[in-house]
PDB file of C-alpha atoms and ligand atoms in Angstrom:
ATOM      1  CA  MET A 890     -21.290  12.204  20.840  1.00 69.00           C
ATOM      2  CA  GLU A 891     -21.630  12.592  17.097  1.00 90.00           C
ATOM      3  CA  ILE A 892     -19.132  10.637  15.023  1.00 94.00           C
ATOM      4  CA  ALA A 893     -17.891  13.821  13.371  1.00 95.00           C
ATOM      5  CA  GLU A 894     -17.391  15.554  16.685  1.00 96.00           C
ATOM      6  CA  ARG A 895     -15.503  12.652  18.182  1.00 97.00           C
ATOM      7  CA  ILE A 896     -13.240  12.347  15.137  1.00 98.00           C
ATOM      8  CA  ALA A 897     -12.540  16.094  15.174  1.00 98.00           C
ATOM      9  CA  GLU A 898     -11.497  15.741  18.813  1.00 98.00           C
ATOM     10  CA  ASN A 899      -9.233  12.810  18.019  1.00 98.00           C
ATOM     11  CA  VAL A 900      -7.630  14.746  15.160  1.00 98.00           C
ATOM     12  CA  ALA A 901      -7.007  17.733  17.435  1.00 98.00           C
ATOM     13  CA  CYS A 902      -5.493  15.433  20.043  1.00 98.00           C
ATOM     14  CA  VAL A 903      -3.165  13.715  17.573  1.00 98.00           C
ATOM     15  CA  ARG A 904      -2.141  17.045  16.040  1.00 98.00           C
ATOM     16  CA  GLY A 905      -1.407  18.399  19.510  1.00 98.00           C
ATOM     17  CA  ARG A 906       0.775  15.414  20.310  1.00 98.00           C
ATOM     18  CA  ILE A 907       2.596  15.708  16.980  1.00 98.00           C
ATOM     19  CA  ALA A 908       3.299  19.379  17.734  1.00 98.00           C
ATOM     20  CA  ALA A 909       4.508  18.577  21.253  1.00 98.00           C
ATOM     21  CA  ALA A 910       6.803  15.776  20.056  1.00 98.00           C
ATOM     22  CA  ALA A 911       8.141  18.048  17.309  1.00 98.00           C
ATOM     23  CA  SER A 912       8.923  20.921  19.625  1.00 97.00           C
ATOM     24  CA  ALA A 913      10.438  18.592  22.227  1.00 96.00           C
ATOM     25  CA  SER A 914      12.977  17.645  19.585  1.00 95.00           C
ATOM     26  CA  GLY A 915      13.497  21.170  18.311  1.00 96.00           C
ATOM     27  CA  ARG A 916      11.541  20.611  15.112  1.00 96.00           C
ATOM     28  CA  SER A 917       8.685  22.451  13.510  1.00 96.00           C
ATOM     29  CA  PRO A 918       5.339  20.620  13.368  1.00 95.00           C
ATOM     30  CA  GLU A 919       5.023  21.796   9.757  1.00 96.00           C
ATOM     31  CA  GLY A 920       7.836  19.411   8.953  1.00 95.00           C
ATOM     32  CA  ILE A 921       5.676  16.433   9.866  1.00 98.00           C
ATOM     33  CA  ALA A 922       2.881  15.277   7.589  1.00 98.00           C
ATOM     34  CA  LEU A 923      -0.030  13.386   9.107  1.00 98.00           C
ATOM     35  CA  VAL A 924      -1.261  10.576   6.873  1.00 98.00           C
ATOM     36  CA  ALA A 925      -4.721   9.587   8.082  1.00 98.00           C
ATOM     37  CA  VAL A 926      -4.988   5.832   7.570  1.00 98.00           C
ATOM     38  CA  THR A 927      -8.590   5.018   6.712  1.00 98.00           C
ATOM     39  CA  LYS A 928      -8.457   1.238   6.360  1.00 97.00           C
ATOM     40  CA  TYR A 929     -10.564   0.515   9.459  1.00 94.00           C
ATOM     41  CA  VAL A 930     -13.478   2.839   8.743  1.00 96.00           C
ATOM     42  CA  GLY A 931     -16.177   3.594   6.200  1.00 95.00           C
ATOM     43  CA  PRO A 932     -17.041   6.601   4.043  1.00 94.00           C
ATOM     44  CA  GLU A 933     -18.857   8.513   6.794  1.00 95.00           C
ATOM     45  CA  GLU A 934     -15.843   8.433   9.093  1.00 97.00           C
ATOM     46  CA  ILE A 935     -13.503   9.303   6.226  1.00 97.00           C
ATOM     47  CA  ARG A 936     -15.620  12.325   5.361  1.00 97.00           C
ATOM     48  CA  ALA A 937     -15.462  13.413   8.999  1.00 97.00           C
ATOM     49  CA  VAL A 938     -11.686  13.104   9.183  1.00 98.00           C
ATOM     50  CA  VAL A 939     -11.365  15.152   5.993  1.00 98.00           C
ATOM     51  CA  ALA A 940     -13.743  17.762   7.397  1.00 97.00           C
ATOM     52  CA  ALA A 941     -11.467  17.910  10.440  1.00 98.00           C
ATOM     53  CA  GLY A 942      -8.627  18.940   8.166  1.00 97.00           C
ATOM     54  CA  CYS A 943      -6.879  15.677   7.267  1.00 98.00           C
ATOM     55  CA  THR A 944      -6.630  15.701   3.500  1.00 98.00           C
ATOM     56  CA  LEU A 945      -3.715  13.313   3.127  1.00 98.00           C
ATOM     57  CA  LEU A 946      -5.148   9.791   3.339  1.00 98.00           C
ATOM     58  CA  GLY A 947      -3.492   6.382   3.380  1.00 98.00           C
ATOM     59  CA  GLU A 948      -4.783   2.918   2.484  1.00 98.00           C
ATOM     60  CA  SER A 949      -2.818  -0.293   2.711  1.00 98.00           C
ATOM     61  CA  ARG A 950      -4.828  -2.411   0.239  1.00 98.00           C
ATOM     62  CA  PRO A 951      -4.815  -1.333  -3.402  1.00 98.00           C
ATOM     63  CA  GLN A 952      -8.310  -2.612  -4.077  1.00 98.00           C
ATOM     64  CA  GLN A 953      -9.749  -0.796  -1.095  1.00 98.00           C
ATOM     65  CA  LEU A 954      -7.962   2.355  -2.199  1.00 98.00           C
ATOM     66  CA  TRP A 955      -9.566   2.100  -5.656  1.00 98.00           C
ATOM     67  CA  ASP A 956     -13.040   1.731  -4.109  1.00 97.00           C
ATOM     68  CA  ARG A 957     -12.595   4.570  -1.660  1.00 97.00           C
ATOM     69  CA  ALA A 958     -11.025   6.926  -4.162  1.00 97.00           C
ATOM     70  CA  ALA A 959     -14.063   6.348  -6.410  1.00 97.00           C
ATOM     71  CA  ALA A 960     -16.614   6.738  -3.602  1.00 96.00           C
ATOM     72  CA  LEU A 961     -14.962   9.908  -2.302  1.00 97.00           C
ATOM     73  CA  ALA A 962     -13.969  11.464  -5.627  1.00 96.00           C
ATOM     74  CA  ASP A 963     -15.717  14.700  -4.660  1.00 97.00           C
ATOM     75  CA  LEU A 964     -13.357  15.292  -1.721  1.00 97.00           C
ATOM     76  CA  PRO A 965     -10.178  17.404  -1.969  1.00 95.00           C
ATOM     77  CA  VAL A 966      -7.882  14.611  -0.805  1.00 98.00           C
ATOM     78  CA  ARG A 967      -4.578  13.048  -1.779  1.00 98.00           C
ATOM     79  CA  TRP A 968      -4.047   9.309  -1.409  1.00 98.00           C
ATOM     80  CA  HIS A 969      -0.881   7.466  -0.457  1.00 98.00           C
ATOM     81  CA  LEU A 970      -0.621   3.714  -0.834  1.00 98.00           C
ATOM     82  CA  ILE A 971       1.094   2.384   2.293  1.00 98.00           C
ATOM     83  CA  GLY A 972       0.780  -1.392   1.823  1.00 98.00           C
ATOM     84  CA  HIS A 973       2.050  -4.029  -0.554  1.00 97.00           C
ATOM     85  CA  LEU A 974       1.356  -3.394  -4.235  1.00 98.00           C
ATOM     86  CA  GLN A 975       1.291  -6.342  -6.634  1.00 98.00           C
ATOM     87  CA  ARG A 976       2.741  -5.554 -10.022  1.00 98.00           C
ATOM     88  CA  ASN A 977      -0.496  -6.409 -11.811  1.00 98.00           C
ATOM     89  CA  LYS A 978      -2.253  -3.653  -9.836  1.00 98.00           C
ATOM     90  CA  VAL A 979       0.204  -0.856 -10.601  1.00 98.00           C
ATOM     91  CA  ARG A 980      -1.580   0.473 -13.709  1.00 98.00           C
ATOM     92  CA  ARG A 981      -4.865   0.834 -11.941  1.00 98.00           C
ATOM     93  CA  THR A 982      -3.422   2.262  -8.712  1.00 98.00           C
ATOM     94  CA  LEU A 983      -0.944   4.807  -9.953  1.00 98.00           C
ATOM     95  CA  PRO A 984      -3.413   7.305 -11.440  1.00 97.00           C
ATOM     96  CA  LEU A 985      -5.176   7.501  -8.063  1.00 98.00           C
ATOM     97  CA  VAL A 986      -2.244   8.134  -5.767  1.00 98.00           C
ATOM     98  CA  GLU A 987       0.124  10.974  -5.071  1.00 98.00           C
ATOM     99  CA  MET A 988       2.744   8.588  -3.692  1.00 98.00           C
ATOM    100  CA  VAL A 989       3.471   4.901  -3.279  1.00 98.00           C
ATOM    101  CA  GLN A 990       5.105   4.715   0.154  1.00 98.00           C
ATOM    102  CA  SER A 991       5.521   0.967   0.016  1.00 98.00           C
ATOM    103  CA  ALA A 992       7.880   0.392  -2.920  1.00 98.00           C
ATOM    104  CA  ASP A 993       9.418  -2.844  -1.710  1.00 97.00           C
ATOM    105  CA  SER A 994      11.242  -4.477  -4.634  1.00 96.00           C
ATOM    106  CA  PRO A 995      13.253  -3.618  -7.749  1.00 96.00           C
ATOM    107  CA  ARG A 996      10.672  -5.310  -9.983  1.00 96.00           C
ATOM    108  CA  LEU A 997       7.800  -3.336  -8.501  1.00 98.00           C
ATOM    109  CA  ILE A 998       9.727  -0.097  -8.931  1.00 97.00           C
ATOM    110  CA  ALA A 999      10.445  -0.952 -12.569  1.00 97.00           C
ATOM    111  CA  ALA A1000       6.727  -1.596 -13.113  1.00 98.00           C
ATOM    112  CA  ILE A1001       5.828   1.741 -11.490  1.00 98.00           C
ATOM    113  CA  ASP A1002       8.373   3.493 -13.706  1.00 97.00           C
ATOM    114  CA  GLU A1003       6.866   1.981 -16.835  1.00 97.00           C
ATOM    115  CA  ALA A1004       3.264   2.741 -15.849  1.00 98.00           C
ATOM    116  CA  ALA A1005       4.161   6.323 -14.925  1.00 98.00           C
ATOM    117  CA  GLY A1006       5.728   6.711 -18.372  1.00 97.00           C
ATOM    118  CA  GLU A1007       2.468   5.616 -19.985  1.00 97.00           C
ATOM    119  CA  LEU A1008       0.578   8.140 -17.875  1.00 96.00           C
ATOM    120  CA  GLY A1009       3.078  10.851 -18.719  1.00 97.00           C
ATOM    121  CA  ARG A1010       3.707  11.788 -15.108  1.00 96.00           C
ATOM    122  CA  ALA A1011       6.300  11.439 -12.399  1.00 96.00           C
ATOM    123  CA  ALA A1012       5.753   8.821  -9.712  1.00 97.00           C
ATOM    124  CA  PRO A1013       7.080   9.780  -6.271  1.00 98.00           C
ATOM    125  CA  ILE A1014       7.852   6.760  -4.117  1.00 98.00           C
ATOM    126  CA  LEU A1015       9.337   5.831  -0.783  1.00 98.00           C
ATOM    127  CA  LEU A1016      11.519   2.750  -0.462  1.00 98.00           C
ATOM    128  CA  GLU A1017      10.124   0.415   2.182  1.00 98.00           C
ATOM    129  CA  VAL A1018      12.796  -1.028   4.441  1.00 97.00           C
ATOM    130  CA  ASN A1019      12.366  -4.113   6.588  1.00 95.00           C
ATOM    131  CA  VAL A1020      14.314  -2.756   9.555  1.00 91.00           C
ATOM    132  CA  SER A1021      13.092  -5.349  12.029  1.00 84.00           C
ATOM    133  CA  GLY A1022      14.166  -8.209   9.740  1.00 84.00           C
ATOM    134  CA  GLU A1023      10.920 -10.128  10.321  1.00 82.00           C
ATOM    135  CA  ASP A1024      10.261 -12.666   7.575  1.00 81.00           C
ATOM    136  CA  ALA A1025       6.620 -11.710   7.307  1.00 78.00           C
ATOM    137  CA  LYS A1026       7.421  -8.102   6.444  1.00 83.00           C
ATOM    138  CA  HIS A1027       7.768  -6.652   2.995  1.00 91.00           C
ATOM    139  CA  GLY A1028      10.575  -4.287   2.197  1.00 96.00           C
ATOM    140  CA  PHE A1029      14.225  -4.115   1.261  1.00 97.00           C
ATOM    141  CA  ALA A1030      16.783  -5.476   3.680  1.00 96.00           C
ATOM    142  CA  PRO A1031      19.166  -2.584   4.514  1.00 94.00           C
ATOM    143  CA  ASP A1032      22.166  -4.042   2.659  1.00 93.00           C
ATOM    144  CA  GLU A1033      19.997  -4.982  -0.306  1.00 94.00           C
ATOM    145  CA  LEU A1034      18.836  -1.370  -0.469  1.00 94.00           C
ATOM    146  CA  MET A1035      22.423  -0.131  -0.465  1.00 91.00           C
ATOM    147  CA  ARG A1036      23.222  -2.386  -3.415  1.00 92.00           C
ATOM    148  CA  TYR A1037      20.075  -1.342  -5.253  1.00 94.00           C
ATOM    149  CA  LEU A1038      20.760   2.374  -4.908  1.00 91.00           C
ATOM    150  CA  GLY A1039      24.454   1.907  -5.650  1.00 86.00           C
ATOM    151  CA  ASN A1040      23.525   0.288  -8.923  1.00 83.00           C
ATOM    152  CA  LEU A1041      20.261   2.029  -9.651  1.00 84.00           C
ATOM    153  CA  PRO A1042      18.715   1.177 -12.984  1.00 80.00           C
ATOM    154  CA  GLY A1043      17.836   4.231 -15.083  1.00 86.00           C
ATOM    155  CA  LEU A1044      14.434   5.288 -13.833  1.00 91.00           C
ATOM    156  CA  ARG A1045      12.787   7.936 -15.958  1.00 93.00           C
ATOM    157  CA  ASN A1046       9.621   8.615 -14.069  1.00 96.00           C
ATOM    158  CA  VAL A1047      10.036   7.288 -10.566  1.00 96.00           C
ATOM    159  CA  GLU A1048      11.233   9.884  -8.072  1.00 96.00           C
ATOM    160  CA  VAL A1049      12.689   8.381  -4.918  1.00 96.00           C
ATOM    161  CA  ARG A1050      11.788  10.751  -2.065  1.00 97.00           C
ATOM    162  CA  GLY A1051      12.785   8.796   1.022  1.00 98.00           C
ATOM    163  CA  LEU A1052      12.363   5.698   3.154  1.00 98.00           C
ATOM    164  CA  MET A1053       9.455   4.073   4.952  1.00 98.00           C
ATOM    165  CA  CYS A1054       9.283   1.405   7.660  1.00 97.00           C
ATOM    166  CA  MET A1055       6.978  -0.256  10.132  1.00 92.00           C
ATOM    167  CA  ALA A1056       8.276  -1.122  13.572  1.00 87.00           C
ATOM    168  CA  GLY A1057       8.216  -4.801  14.478  1.00 83.00           C
ATOM    169  CA  LEU A1058       5.121  -6.029  16.279  1.00 79.00           C
ATOM    170  CA  GLY A1059       5.112  -6.402  20.013  1.00 78.00           C
ATOM    171  CA  GLY A1060       8.662  -5.209  20.567  1.00 82.00           C
ATOM    172  CA  GLY A1061       7.696  -2.315  22.816  1.00 90.00           C
ATOM    173  CA  ALA A1062       8.708   1.322  22.783  1.00 93.00           C
ATOM    174  CA  GLU A1063      12.452   0.869  23.102  1.00 94.00           C
ATOM    175  CA  ALA A1064      12.603  -1.632  20.225  1.00 94.00           C
ATOM    176  CA  ALA A1065      10.521   0.715  18.075  1.00 95.00           C
ATOM    177  CA  ARG A1066      12.826   3.617  18.897  1.00 96.00           C
ATOM    178  CA  ARG A1067      15.868   1.588  17.863  1.00 96.00           C
ATOM    179  CA  GLU A1068      14.231   0.611  14.584  1.00 96.00           C
ATOM    180  CA  PHE A1069      13.276   4.202  13.786  1.00 97.00           C
ATOM    181  CA  ALA A1070      16.790   5.360  14.640  1.00 97.00           C
ATOM    182  CA  SER A1071      18.220   2.670  12.404  1.00 96.00           C
ATOM    183  CA  LEU A1072      16.058   3.838   9.481  1.00 97.00           C
ATOM    184  CA  ARG A1073      17.308   7.387   9.992  1.00 98.00           C
ATOM    185  CA  GLU A1074      20.925   6.212  10.208  1.00 97.00           C
ATOM    186  CA  LEU A1075      20.502   4.122   7.065  1.00 96.00           C
ATOM    187  CA  ARG A1076      19.110   7.190   5.295  1.00 97.00           C
ATOM    188  CA  ASP A1077      22.063   9.294   6.440  1.00 96.00           C
ATOM    189  CA  ARG A1078      24.526   6.692   5.168  1.00 95.00           C
ATOM    190  CA  LEU A1079      22.747   6.289   1.843  1.00 94.00           C
ATOM    191  CA  ARG A1080      22.573  10.039   1.372  1.00 92.00           C
ATOM    192  CA  LYS A1081      26.342  10.338   1.303  1.00 89.00           C
ATOM    193  CA  ASP A1082      26.618   8.850  -2.146  1.00 81.00           C
ATOM    194  CA  CYS A1083      23.150   8.974  -3.467  1.00 84.00           C
ATOM    195  CA  PRO A1084      22.730   8.678  -7.225  1.00 83.00           C
ATOM    196  CA  PRO A1085      21.603  11.893  -8.941  1.00 79.00           C
ATOM    197  CA  GLY A1086      17.847  12.308  -8.883  1.00 79.00           C
ATOM    198  CA  VAL A1087      17.378  10.325  -5.692  1.00 92.00           C
ATOM    199  CA  GLN A1088      16.267  12.355  -2.675  1.00 93.00           C
ATOM    200  CA  LEU A1089      16.016  10.795   0.711  1.00 96.00           C
ATOM    201  CA  ASP A1090      14.403  13.664   2.597  1.00 96.00           C
ATOM    202  CA  GLU A1091      11.290  11.833   3.724  1.00 98.00           C
ATOM    203  CA  LEU A1092      11.174   9.323   6.565  1.00 98.00           C
ATOM    204  CA  SER A1093       7.721   7.768   6.890  1.00 98.00           C
ATOM    205  CA  MET A1094       7.593   5.988  10.225  1.00 98.00           C
ATOM    206  CA  GLY A1095       5.365   5.830  13.279  1.00 97.00           C
ATOM    207  CA  MET A1096       1.755   4.658  13.695  1.00 97.00           C
ATOM    208  CA  SER A1097      -0.867   5.170  16.434  1.00 97.00           C
ATOM    209  CA  GLY A1098       1.190   3.461  19.122  1.00 95.00           C
ATOM    210  CA  ASP A1099       4.556   4.990  18.377  1.00 96.00           C
ATOM    211  CA  TYR A1100       4.309   8.144  16.247  1.00 97.00           C
ATOM    212  CA  GLU A1101       5.737  10.400  18.944  1.00 97.00           C
ATOM    213  CA  ILE A1102       8.799   8.158  19.255  1.00 97.00           C
ATOM    214  CA  ALA A1103       9.159   8.227  15.477  1.00 98.00           C
ATOM    215  CA  ILE A1104       9.016  12.023  15.412  1.00 98.00           C
ATOM    216  CA  ARG A1105      11.771  12.208  17.988  1.00 97.00           C
ATOM    217  CA  GLU A1106      13.823   9.958  15.709  1.00 97.00           C
ATOM    218  CA  GLY A1107      13.254  12.156  12.665  1.00 98.00           C
ATOM    219  CA  ALA A1108       9.974  11.088  11.026  1.00 98.00           C
ATOM    220  CA  THR A1109       8.711  13.533   8.394  1.00 98.00           C
ATOM    221  CA  MET A1110       5.492  11.545   7.858  1.00 98.00           C
ATOM    222  CA  VAL A1111       3.489   9.613  10.423  1.00 98.00           C
ATOM    223  CA  ARG A1112       0.767   7.163   9.380  1.00 98.00           C
ATOM    224  CA  VAL A1113      -1.989   7.189  11.976  1.00 98.00           C
ATOM    225  CA  GLY A1114      -5.187   5.124  11.817  1.00 98.00           C
ATOM    226  CA  SER A1115      -6.758   3.836  15.018  1.00 97.00           C
ATOM    227  CA  ALA A1116      -5.930   6.889  17.138  1.00 98.00           C
ATOM    228  CA  LEU A1117      -8.018   9.054  14.790  1.00 98.00           C
ATOM    229  CA  PHE A1118     -11.044   6.780  14.951  1.00 97.00           C
ATOM    230  CA  GLU A1119     -11.111   5.623  18.552  1.00 96.00           C
ATOM    231  CA  GLY A1120     -14.118   5.983  20.817  1.00 93.00           C
ATOM    232  CA  LEU A1121     -16.727   5.793  18.062  1.00 89.00           C
ATOM    233  CA  THR A1122     -19.951   4.327  19.329  1.00 70.00           C
ATOM    234  CA  GLU A1123     -22.559   3.030  16.946  1.00 58.00           C
TER     235      GLU A1123
HETATM  236  C1  PLP B1101      -2.658   0.220   9.329  1.00 90.05           C
HETATM  237  C2  PLP B1101      -1.379   0.877   9.029  1.00 90.05           C
HETATM  238  C3  PLP B1101      -1.003   2.044   9.724  1.00 90.05           C
HETATM  239  C4  PLP B1101      -1.840   2.685  10.823  1.00 90.05           C
HETATM  240  O1  PLP B1101      -1.914   1.863  11.931  1.00 90.05           O
HETATM  241  P1  PLP B1101      -2.534   2.366  13.326  1.00 90.05           P
HETATM  242  O2  PLP B1101      -1.802   1.588  14.335  1.00 90.05           O
HETATM  243  O3  PLP B1101      -3.973   2.069  13.258  1.00 90.05           O
HETATM  244  O4  PLP B1101      -2.265   3.813  13.436  1.00 90.05           O
HETATM  245  C5  PLP B1101       0.204   2.621   9.381  1.00 90.05           C
HETATM  246  N1  PLP B1101       0.996   2.108   8.421  1.00 90.05           N
HETATM  247  C6  PLP B1101       0.676   0.989   7.740  1.00 90.05           C
HETATM  248  C7  PLP B1101       1.603   0.478   6.700  1.00 90.05           C
HETATM  249  C8  PLP B1101      -0.523   0.336   8.027  1.00 90.05           C
HETATM  250  O5  PLP B1101      -0.837  -0.788   7.354  1.00 90.05           O
END
C-alpha cells in the first residue's frame, strides 16, 4: 500500500476512535484537537498526514521543529512544541509555533514572555505538570504549580491556556486514567481562584496508547504519533 494511503487510513481510524470516545462521554468530537506528532517520520510522511487533514503538528525537540518548519514552510500547518524547551532556544522557536505546550518552569515562562514581547505577539502556553512524580519528567509538581499561579509574576505576553501532562511509563491503563483524572482535578481546583488573564480550558493529555482514556477524563487535545504512522513498509 502507498504510504499516503496507509497514513490516510490511520488518520481516519484515529479520528473515528476520538469521535467514539467523545460521544461515549457525552462530548462533541469538535472539542478535541488532534495534534499529529511527527517526531518519528520524515517529510514525505508529514506531507501525507497533512494531506489527510491533520494540520496541527507537534514536535518534541526544538531543533527538529526548526528544521521541519523550514522544510515544510509551504504547508498550511500550525506547530506546537510538546517537549522540553531550553531558554537559549526560545527566541528561535517562538516565531515558528502557535503554542508551547511544554512550559515547565517559571524561568522558561519568563523567557517566553520576554521573547514574545520582542516579537510583538502573544504567546499561548500550556503549563506542563509532572502528575506521575517521576524524577525523569519535566514539569511543575502540582503544589509548585499552585504556588506559582497564586503568586503569578506579571506576564504581558504569555497567555496561559491550560495544562499538559504525560502519563507515567509502563503504569498501564488504570494508572494512566488516574493521572489524567488528577490533571483534570488539579485544573478544576486551580480554576477556582485563577489570576485574571489565566485560562485553564485546555487539557492536553493522551498519546497513541491512551488517548481514548484521556478523552474520557476530559482531554481537549490529544498528541498522537505512532498510531498515525504505523504499518508503513519501505
Ligand atoms: C512522542 C510524544 C507523543 C506521541 O507519542 P505516541 O505514543 O507516539 O503517540 C506525545 N506527547 C509527547 C510529549 C511526546 O514526546
